CSV table of C-alpha atoms in Angstrom, one decimal:
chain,number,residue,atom,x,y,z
M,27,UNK,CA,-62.6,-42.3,82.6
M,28,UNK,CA,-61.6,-45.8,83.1
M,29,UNK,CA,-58.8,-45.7,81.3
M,30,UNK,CA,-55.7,-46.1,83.2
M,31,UNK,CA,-53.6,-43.0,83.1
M,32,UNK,CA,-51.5,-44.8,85.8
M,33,UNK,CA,-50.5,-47.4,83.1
M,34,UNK,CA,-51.0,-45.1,79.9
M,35,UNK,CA,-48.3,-42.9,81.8
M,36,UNK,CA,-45.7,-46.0,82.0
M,37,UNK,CA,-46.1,-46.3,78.1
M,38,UNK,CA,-45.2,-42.6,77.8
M,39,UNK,CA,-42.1,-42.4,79.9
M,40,UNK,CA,-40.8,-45.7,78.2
M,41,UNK,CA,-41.7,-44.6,75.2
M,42,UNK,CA,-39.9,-41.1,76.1
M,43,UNK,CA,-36.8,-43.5,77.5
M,44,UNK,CA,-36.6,-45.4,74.2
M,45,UNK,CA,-36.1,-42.0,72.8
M,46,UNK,CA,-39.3,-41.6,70.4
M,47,UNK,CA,-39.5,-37.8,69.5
M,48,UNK,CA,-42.5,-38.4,67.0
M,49,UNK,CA,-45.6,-40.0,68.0
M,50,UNK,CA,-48.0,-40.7,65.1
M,51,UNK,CA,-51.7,-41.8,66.3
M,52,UNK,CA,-55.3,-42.3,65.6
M,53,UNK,CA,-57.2,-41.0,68.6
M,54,UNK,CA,-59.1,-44.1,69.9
M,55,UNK,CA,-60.6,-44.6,73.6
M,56,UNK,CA,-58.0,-46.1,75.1
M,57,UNK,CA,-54.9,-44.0,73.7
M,58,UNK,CA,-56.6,-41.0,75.2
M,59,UNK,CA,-53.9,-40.5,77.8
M,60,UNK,CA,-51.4,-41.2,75.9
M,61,UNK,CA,-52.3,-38.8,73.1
M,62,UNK,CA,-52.8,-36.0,75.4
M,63,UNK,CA,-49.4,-36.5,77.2
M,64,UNK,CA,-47.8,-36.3,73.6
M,65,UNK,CA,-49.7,-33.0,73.0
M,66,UNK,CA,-48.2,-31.7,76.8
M,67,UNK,CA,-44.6,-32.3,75.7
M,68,UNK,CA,-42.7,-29.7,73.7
M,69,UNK,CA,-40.3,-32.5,73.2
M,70,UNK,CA,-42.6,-34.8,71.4
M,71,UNK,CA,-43.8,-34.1,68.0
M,72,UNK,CA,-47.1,-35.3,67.8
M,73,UNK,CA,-49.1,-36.2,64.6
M,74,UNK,CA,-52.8,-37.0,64.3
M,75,UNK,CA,-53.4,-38.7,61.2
M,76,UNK,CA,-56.6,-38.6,59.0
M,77,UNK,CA,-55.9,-42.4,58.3
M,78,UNK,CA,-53.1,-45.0,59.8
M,79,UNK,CA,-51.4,-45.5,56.9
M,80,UNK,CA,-49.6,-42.4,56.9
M,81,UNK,CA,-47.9,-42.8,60.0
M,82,UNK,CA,-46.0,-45.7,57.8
M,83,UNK,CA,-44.7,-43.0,55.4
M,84,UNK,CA,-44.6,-40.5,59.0
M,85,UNK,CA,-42.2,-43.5,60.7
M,86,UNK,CA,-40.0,-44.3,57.1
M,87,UNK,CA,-39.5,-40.1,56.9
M,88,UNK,CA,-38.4,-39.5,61.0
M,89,UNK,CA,-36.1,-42.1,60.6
M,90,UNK,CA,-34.4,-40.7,57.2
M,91,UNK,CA,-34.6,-37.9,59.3
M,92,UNK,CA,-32.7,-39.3,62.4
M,93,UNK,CA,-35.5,-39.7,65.1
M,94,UNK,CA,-37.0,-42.5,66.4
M,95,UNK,CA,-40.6,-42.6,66.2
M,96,UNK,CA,-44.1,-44.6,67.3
M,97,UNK,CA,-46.9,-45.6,65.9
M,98,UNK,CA,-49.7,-45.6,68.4
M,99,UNK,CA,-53.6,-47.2,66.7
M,100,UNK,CA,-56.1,-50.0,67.2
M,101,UNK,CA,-55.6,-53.2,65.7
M,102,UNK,CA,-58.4,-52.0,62.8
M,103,UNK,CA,-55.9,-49.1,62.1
M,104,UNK,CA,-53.5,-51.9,62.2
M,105,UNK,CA,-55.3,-53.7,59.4
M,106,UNK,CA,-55.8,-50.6,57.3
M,107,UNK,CA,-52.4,-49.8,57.3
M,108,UNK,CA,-51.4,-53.2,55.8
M,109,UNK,CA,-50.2,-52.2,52.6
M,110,UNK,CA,-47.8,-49.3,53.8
M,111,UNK,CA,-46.4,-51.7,56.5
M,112,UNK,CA,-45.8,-54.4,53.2
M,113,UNK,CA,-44.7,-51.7,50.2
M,114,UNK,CA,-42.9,-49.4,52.8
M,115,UNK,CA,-41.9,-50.6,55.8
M,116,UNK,CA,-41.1,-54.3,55.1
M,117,UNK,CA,-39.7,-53.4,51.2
M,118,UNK,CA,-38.0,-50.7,52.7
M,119,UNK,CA,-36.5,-52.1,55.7
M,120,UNK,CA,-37.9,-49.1,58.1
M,121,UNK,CA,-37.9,-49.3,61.8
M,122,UNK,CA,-41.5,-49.2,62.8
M,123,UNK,CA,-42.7,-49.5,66.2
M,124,UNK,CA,-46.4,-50.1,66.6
M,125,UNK,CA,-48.1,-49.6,69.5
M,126,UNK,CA,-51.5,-51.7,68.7
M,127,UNK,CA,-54.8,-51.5,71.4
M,128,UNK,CA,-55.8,-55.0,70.8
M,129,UNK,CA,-59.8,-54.7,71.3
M,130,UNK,CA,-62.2,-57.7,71.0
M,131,UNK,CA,-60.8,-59.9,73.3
M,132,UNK,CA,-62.2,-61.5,76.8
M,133,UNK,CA,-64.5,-58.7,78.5
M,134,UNK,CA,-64.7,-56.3,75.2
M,135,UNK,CA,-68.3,-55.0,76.0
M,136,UNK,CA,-68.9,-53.1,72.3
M,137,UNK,CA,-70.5,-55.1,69.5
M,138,UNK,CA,-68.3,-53.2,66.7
M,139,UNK,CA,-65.0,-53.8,68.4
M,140,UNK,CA,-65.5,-57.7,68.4
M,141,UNK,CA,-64.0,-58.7,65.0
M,142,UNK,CA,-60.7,-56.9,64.4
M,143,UNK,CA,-59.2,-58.5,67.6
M,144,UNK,CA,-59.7,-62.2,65.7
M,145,UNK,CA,-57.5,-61.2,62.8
M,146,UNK,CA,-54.1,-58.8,64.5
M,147,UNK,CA,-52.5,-61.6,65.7
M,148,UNK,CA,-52.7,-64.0,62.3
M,149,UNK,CA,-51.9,-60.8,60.1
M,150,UNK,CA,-48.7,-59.8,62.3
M,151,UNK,CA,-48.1,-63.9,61.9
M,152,UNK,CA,-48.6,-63.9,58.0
M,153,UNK,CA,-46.1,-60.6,57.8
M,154,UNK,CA,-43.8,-62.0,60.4
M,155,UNK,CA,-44.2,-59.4,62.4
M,156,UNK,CA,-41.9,-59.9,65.7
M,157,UNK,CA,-44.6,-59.1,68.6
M,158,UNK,CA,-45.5,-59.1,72.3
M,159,UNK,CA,-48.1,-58.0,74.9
M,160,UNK,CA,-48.4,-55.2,77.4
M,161,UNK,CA,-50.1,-56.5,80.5
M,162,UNK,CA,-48.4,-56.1,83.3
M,163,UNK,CA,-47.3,-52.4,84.0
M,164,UNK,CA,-44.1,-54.0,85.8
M,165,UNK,CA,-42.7,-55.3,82.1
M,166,UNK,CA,-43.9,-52.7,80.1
M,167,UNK,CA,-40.3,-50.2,80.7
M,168,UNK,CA,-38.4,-53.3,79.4
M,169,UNK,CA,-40.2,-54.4,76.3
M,170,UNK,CA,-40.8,-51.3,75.5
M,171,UNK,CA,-37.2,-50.7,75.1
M,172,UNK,CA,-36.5,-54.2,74.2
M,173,UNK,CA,-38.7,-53.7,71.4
M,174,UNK,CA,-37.4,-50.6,69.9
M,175,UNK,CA,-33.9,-52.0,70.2
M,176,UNK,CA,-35.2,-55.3,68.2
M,177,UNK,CA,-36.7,-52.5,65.8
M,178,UNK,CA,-33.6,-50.1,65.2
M,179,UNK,CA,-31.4,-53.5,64.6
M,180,UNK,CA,-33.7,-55.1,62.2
M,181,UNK,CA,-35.0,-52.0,60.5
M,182,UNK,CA,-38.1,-53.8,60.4
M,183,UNK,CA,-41.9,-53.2,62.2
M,184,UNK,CA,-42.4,-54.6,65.7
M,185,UNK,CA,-45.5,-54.7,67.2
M,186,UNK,CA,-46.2,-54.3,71.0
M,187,UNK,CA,-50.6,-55.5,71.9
M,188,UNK,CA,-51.9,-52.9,74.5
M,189,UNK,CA,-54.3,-55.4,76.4
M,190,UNK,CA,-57.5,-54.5,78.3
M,191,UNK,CA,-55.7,-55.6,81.6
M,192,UNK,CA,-53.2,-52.8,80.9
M,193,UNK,CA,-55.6,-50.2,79.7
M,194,UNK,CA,-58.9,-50.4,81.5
M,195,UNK,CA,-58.9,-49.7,85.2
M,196,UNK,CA,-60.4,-52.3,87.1
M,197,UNK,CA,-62.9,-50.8,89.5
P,12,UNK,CA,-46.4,-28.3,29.3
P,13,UNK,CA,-43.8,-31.4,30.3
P,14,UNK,CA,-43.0,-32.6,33.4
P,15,UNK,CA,-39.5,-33.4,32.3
P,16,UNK,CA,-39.3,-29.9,31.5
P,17,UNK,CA,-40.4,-28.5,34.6
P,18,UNK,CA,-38.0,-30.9,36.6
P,19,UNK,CA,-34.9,-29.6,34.4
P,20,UNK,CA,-35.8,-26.0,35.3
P,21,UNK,CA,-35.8,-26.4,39.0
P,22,UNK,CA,-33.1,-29.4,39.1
P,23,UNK,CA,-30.2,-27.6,40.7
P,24,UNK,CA,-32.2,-25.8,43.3
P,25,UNK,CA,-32.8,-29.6,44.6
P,26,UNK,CA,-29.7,-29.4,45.3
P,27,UNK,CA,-29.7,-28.8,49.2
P,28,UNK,CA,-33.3,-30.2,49.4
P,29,UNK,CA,-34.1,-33.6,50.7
P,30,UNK,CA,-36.4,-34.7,47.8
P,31,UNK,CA,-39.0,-37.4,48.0
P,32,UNK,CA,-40.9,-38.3,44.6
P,33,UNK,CA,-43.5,-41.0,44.0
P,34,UNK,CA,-42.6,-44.1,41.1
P,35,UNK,CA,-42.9,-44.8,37.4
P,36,UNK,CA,-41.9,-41.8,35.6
P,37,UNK,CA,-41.5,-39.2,37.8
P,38,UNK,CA,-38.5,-40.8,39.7
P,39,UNK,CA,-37.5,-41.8,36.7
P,40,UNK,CA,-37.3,-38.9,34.8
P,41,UNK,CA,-35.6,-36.7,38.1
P,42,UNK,CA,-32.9,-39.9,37.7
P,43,UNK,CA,-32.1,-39.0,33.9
P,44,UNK,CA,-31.4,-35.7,35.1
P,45,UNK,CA,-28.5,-36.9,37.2
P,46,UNK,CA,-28.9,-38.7,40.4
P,47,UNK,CA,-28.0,-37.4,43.7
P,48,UNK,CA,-28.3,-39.1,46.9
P,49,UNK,CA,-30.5,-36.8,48.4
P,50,UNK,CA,-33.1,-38.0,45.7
P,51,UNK,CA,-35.6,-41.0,47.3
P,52,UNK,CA,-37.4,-42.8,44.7
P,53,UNK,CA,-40.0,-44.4,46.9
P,54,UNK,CA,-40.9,-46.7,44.3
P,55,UNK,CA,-44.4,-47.9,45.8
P,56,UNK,CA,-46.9,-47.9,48.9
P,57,UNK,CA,-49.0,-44.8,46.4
P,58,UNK,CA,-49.6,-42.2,48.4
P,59,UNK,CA,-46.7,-42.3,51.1
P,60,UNK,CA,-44.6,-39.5,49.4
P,61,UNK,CA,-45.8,-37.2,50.9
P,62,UNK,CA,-46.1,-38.7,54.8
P,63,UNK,CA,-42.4,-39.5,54.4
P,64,UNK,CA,-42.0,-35.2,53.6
P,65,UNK,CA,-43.7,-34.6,56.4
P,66,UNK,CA,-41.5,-37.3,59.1
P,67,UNK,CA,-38.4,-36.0,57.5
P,68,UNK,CA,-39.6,-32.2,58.0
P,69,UNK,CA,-40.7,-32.7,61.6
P,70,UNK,CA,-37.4,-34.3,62.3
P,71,UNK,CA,-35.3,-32.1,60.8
P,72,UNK,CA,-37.1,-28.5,60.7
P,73,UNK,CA,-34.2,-26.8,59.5
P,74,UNK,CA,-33.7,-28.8,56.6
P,75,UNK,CA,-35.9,-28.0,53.0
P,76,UNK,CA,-37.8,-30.6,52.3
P,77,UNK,CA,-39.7,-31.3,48.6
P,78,UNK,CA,-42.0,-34.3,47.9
P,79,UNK,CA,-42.4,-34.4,43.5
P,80,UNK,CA,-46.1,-36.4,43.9
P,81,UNK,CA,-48.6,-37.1,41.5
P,82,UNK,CA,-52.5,-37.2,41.0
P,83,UNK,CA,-52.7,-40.6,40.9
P,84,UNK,CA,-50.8,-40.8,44.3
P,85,UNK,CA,-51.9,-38.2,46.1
P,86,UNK,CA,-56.0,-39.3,44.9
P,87,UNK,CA,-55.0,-42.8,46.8
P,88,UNK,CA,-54.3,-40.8,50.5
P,89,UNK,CA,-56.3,-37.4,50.5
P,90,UNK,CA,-56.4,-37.4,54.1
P,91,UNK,CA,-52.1,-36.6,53.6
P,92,UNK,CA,-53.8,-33.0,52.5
P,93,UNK,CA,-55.4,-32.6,55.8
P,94,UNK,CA,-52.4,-33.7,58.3
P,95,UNK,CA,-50.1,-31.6,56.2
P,96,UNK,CA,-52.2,-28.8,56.3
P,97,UNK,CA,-52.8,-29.1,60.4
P,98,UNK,CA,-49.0,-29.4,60.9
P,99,UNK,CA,-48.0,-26.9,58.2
P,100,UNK,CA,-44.1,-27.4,58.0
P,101,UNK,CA,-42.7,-24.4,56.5
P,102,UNK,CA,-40.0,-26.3,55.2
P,103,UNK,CA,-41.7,-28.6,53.3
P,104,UNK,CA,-43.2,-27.8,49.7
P,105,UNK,CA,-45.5,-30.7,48.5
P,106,UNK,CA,-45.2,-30.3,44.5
P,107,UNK,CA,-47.7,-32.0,42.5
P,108,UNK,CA,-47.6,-33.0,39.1
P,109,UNK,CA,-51.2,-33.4,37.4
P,110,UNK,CA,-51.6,-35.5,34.1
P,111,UNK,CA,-54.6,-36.8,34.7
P,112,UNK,CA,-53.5,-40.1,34.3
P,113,UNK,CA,-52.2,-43.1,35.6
P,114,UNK,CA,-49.0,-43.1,32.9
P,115,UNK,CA,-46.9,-45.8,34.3
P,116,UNK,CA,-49.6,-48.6,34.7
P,117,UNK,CA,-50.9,-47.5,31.1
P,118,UNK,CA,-52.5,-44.1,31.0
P,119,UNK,CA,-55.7,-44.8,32.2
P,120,UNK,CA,-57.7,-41.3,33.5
P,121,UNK,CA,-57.6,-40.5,37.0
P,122,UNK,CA,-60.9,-38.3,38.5
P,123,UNK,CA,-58.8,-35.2,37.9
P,124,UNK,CA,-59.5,-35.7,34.2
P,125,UNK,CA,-63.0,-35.2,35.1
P,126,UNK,CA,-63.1,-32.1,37.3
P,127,UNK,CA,-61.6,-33.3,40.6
P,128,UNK,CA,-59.2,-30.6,41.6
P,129,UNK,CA,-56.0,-31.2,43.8
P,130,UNK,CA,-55.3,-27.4,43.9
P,131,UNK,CA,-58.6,-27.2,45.0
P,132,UNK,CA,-58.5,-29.7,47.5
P,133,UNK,CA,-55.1,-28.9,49.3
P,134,UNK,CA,-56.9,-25.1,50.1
P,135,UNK,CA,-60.0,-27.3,50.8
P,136,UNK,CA,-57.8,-29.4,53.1
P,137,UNK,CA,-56.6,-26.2,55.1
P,138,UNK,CA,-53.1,-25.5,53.3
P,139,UNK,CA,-53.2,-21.6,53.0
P,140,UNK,CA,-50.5,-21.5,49.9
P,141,UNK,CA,-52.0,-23.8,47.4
P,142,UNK,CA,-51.5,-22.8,43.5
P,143,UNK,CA,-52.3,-24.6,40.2
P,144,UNK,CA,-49.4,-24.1,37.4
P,145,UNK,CA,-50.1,-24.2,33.7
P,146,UNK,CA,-46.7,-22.6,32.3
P,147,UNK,CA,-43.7,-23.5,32.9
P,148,UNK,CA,-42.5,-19.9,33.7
P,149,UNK,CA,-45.0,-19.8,36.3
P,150,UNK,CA,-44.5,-23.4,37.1
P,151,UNK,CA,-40.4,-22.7,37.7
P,152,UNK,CA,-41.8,-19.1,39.8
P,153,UNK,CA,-44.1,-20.6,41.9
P,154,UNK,CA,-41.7,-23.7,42.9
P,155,UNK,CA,-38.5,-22.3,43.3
P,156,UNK,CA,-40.4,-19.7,45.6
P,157,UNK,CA,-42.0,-22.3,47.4
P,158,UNK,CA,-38.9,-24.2,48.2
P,159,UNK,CA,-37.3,-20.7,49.3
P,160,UNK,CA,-40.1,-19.6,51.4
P,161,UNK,CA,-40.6,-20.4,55.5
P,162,UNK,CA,-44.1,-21.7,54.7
P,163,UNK,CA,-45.8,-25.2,53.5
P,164,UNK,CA,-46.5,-24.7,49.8
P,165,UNK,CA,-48.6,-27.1,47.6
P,166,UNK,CA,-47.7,-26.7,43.9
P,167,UNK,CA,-49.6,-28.4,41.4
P,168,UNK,CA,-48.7,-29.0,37.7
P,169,UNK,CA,-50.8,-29.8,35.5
P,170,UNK,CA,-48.4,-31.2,32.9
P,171,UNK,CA,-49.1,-33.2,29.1
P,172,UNK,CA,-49.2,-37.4,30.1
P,173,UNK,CA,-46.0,-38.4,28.2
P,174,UNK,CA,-43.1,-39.9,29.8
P,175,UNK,CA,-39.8,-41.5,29.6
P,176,UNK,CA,-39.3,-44.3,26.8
P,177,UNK,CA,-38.5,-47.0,29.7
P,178,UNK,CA,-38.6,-47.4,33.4
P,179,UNK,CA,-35.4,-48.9,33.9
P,180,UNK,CA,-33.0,-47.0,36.8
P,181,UNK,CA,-29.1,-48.2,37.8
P,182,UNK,CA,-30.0,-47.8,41.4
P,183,UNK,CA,-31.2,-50.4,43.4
P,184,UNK,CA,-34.1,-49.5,45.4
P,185,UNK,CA,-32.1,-50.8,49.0
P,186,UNK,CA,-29.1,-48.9,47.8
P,187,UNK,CA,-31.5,-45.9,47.7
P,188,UNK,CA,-32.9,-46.4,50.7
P,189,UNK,CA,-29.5,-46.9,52.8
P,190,UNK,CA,-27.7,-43.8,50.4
P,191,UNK,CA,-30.5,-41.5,51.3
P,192,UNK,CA,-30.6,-40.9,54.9
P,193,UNK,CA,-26.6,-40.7,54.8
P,194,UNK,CA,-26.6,-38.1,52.3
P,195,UNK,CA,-28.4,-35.5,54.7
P,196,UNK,CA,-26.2,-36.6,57.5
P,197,UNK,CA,-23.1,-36.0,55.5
P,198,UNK,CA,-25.1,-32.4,54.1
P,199,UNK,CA,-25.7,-31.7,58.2
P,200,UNK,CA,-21.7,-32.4,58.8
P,201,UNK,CA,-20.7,-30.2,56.2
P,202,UNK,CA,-22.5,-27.2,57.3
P,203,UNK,CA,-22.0,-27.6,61.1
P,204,UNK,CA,-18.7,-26.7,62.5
P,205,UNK,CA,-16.1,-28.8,62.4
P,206,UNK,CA,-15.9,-31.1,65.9
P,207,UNK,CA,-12.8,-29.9,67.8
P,208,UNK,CA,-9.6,-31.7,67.3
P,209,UNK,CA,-9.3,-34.1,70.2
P,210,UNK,CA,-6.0,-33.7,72.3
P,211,UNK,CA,-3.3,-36.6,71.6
P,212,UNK,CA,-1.6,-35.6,74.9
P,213,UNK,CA,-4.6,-36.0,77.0
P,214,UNK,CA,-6.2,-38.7,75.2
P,215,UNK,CA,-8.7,-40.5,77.0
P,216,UNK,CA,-10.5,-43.7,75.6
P,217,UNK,CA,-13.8,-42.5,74.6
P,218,UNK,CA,-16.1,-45.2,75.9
P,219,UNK,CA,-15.6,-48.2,78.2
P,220,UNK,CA,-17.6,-50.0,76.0
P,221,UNK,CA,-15.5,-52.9,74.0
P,222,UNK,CA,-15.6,-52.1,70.7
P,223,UNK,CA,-17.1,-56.0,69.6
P,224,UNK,CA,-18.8,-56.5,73.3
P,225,UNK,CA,-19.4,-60.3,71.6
């Protein structure tokens, strides 16, 4: 499989060093790694959700709770879950890291993934949404952490854009 | 049978619980009963009530939690059923009160006025303890056993569509929010043992860190 479990395994351990003990996700093809590393660690409570929007409510409960927690979907999961993220996480003021696979950009091959990618960037822009990229696998350890800090001291979403060059293997 | 009544009967075994209800009358009426600050009012995003249950009982597995939902919620996010049902916290018990009706926004009927069944649909959704109250003797049996037991429970009421006169709580939503997660810290605290005394002849500092490092 093309997708880079080299990189997808630098997301988990920063992930696992920013101290996230529940992982909420929507399997899609490139969080396949990362999803099945969550499911090998009896430290990390993993939950696959039916829709994206619950891992809102998931991420507002762990941190009532006392964990920290992740929110791992595509940017079309992103856009479903708009109106938890707004009547939740934003009313609320609940730390909510997102961890967004930002499809339909340069070299997106499928037809069906070339819209959402248009609209993530705007949307996080209209909710002022703090957010950055994952590209290079060098930075990812550092805004990783960087953004959960930002998260935790806000109490507020921050989104971090998984990018092809981070994902897909180059051959 | 009234919901207000059913939430007087099981009030004080709430008591230890970390309770999670949904808006408009149901957080209201729990409130006239007397608030406590392990009470969340989450007083929008429909259908998050019971997603929050489930973080708070994967975070804290030793803790009872209860989520007070309602048809009109829980029809907005069915797919909650499902990942409740594949996680199955034993801790958490998912009560759901049925009037068939939006009440708050003006009583208009929800589908479960026209044969969609919730109880129906949690055992559909894979929750193996899913009952649907009429009474409130079996209603007060069925939750106060549900909160009691090791297993995920889904309760549902169905319960007459009248509610309180007004809306209006003394509690500001924030103040909820920030009261809420400190009240189950301060529960934990109390029931774990006290923290050893620390020795004022061997004191040491207890971090390098300056206390306002700006």
């Amino acid at each position: 499989m093309p997708v880079s479990e080299t990189n997808s395994k630098i997301i988990y351990e920063a992930l696992k060093a920013s101290g996230v003990g529940v992982m909420s996700a929507l399997p899609e093809t490139w969080l396949v790694h990362l999803i099945r590393m969550a499911e090998d660690d009896p430290d990390m409570a993993l939950v696959r959700l039916a829709k994206e929007e619950e891992g809102v409510g998931i991420a507002a409960g762990a941190h009532f709770g006392g964990a920290r927690s992740a929110l791992l979907m595509q940017n079309h999961g992103f856009l479903q879950s708009i109106n938890g993220i707004v009547s939740l996480a934003l009313l609320y003021k609940i730390p909510l890291l997102m961890l967004i696979s930002d499809r339909g950009h340069l070299g997106e091959p499928d037809p069906w993934q070339t819209e959402g990618g248009r609209y993530t960037r705007p949307v996080l822009d209209a909710l002022r949404i703090v957010y950055d990229e994952l590209g290079d696998p060098a930075d990812v350890d550092a805004k990783v952490a960087k953004a959960m800090t930002l998260a935790q001291s806000s109490l507020s979403p921050v989104a971090l854009l998984l990018t092809r060059d981070l994902m897909w293997e180059r051959r | 049978m009234k919901r207000i009544d059913c939430l007087s009967a099981i009030y004080d075994s709430l008591e230890d619980c970390a309770v999670v209800t949904i808006m408009g009358a149901v957080a209201v009426e729990l409130y006239s009963l007397g608030h406590r600050a392990n009470f969340f009012y989450l007083e929008h995003a429909m259908g998050l009530a019971s997603s929050i249950g489930l973080g708070i009982a994967l975070a804290q597995p030793n803790r009872k939690v209860v989520v007070i939902d309602g048809d009109g919620s829980v029809l907005m996010n069915l797919g909650t059923l499902t990942t409740l049902a594949r996680y199955a916290p034993g801790n958490l018990t998912h009560i759901v009160f049925d009037n068939e009706s939006l009440l708050s926004v003006g009583g208009f009927p929800t589908a479960t006025s026209t044969g969609s069944d919730i109880g129906l649909m949690a055992s559909g959704a894979g929750i193996e303890h899913s009952v649907t109250v009429r009474e409130l003797d079996a209603f007060v049996a069925e939750a106060t056993e549900a909160v009691e037991s090791d297993r995920l429970s889904c309760v549902v009421a169905k319960v007459e569509a009248v509610g309180p006169a007004g809306f209006h709580m003394d509690l500001h939503m924030l103040e909820n929010r920030f009261e809420f997660p400190r009240a189950l810290r301060l529960q934990d605290e109390k029931q774990a043992e006290p923290p050893p005394r620390p020795d004022p002849r061997g004191a040491e500092p207890l971090t390098d860190e300056p206390a306002h490092p700006h």
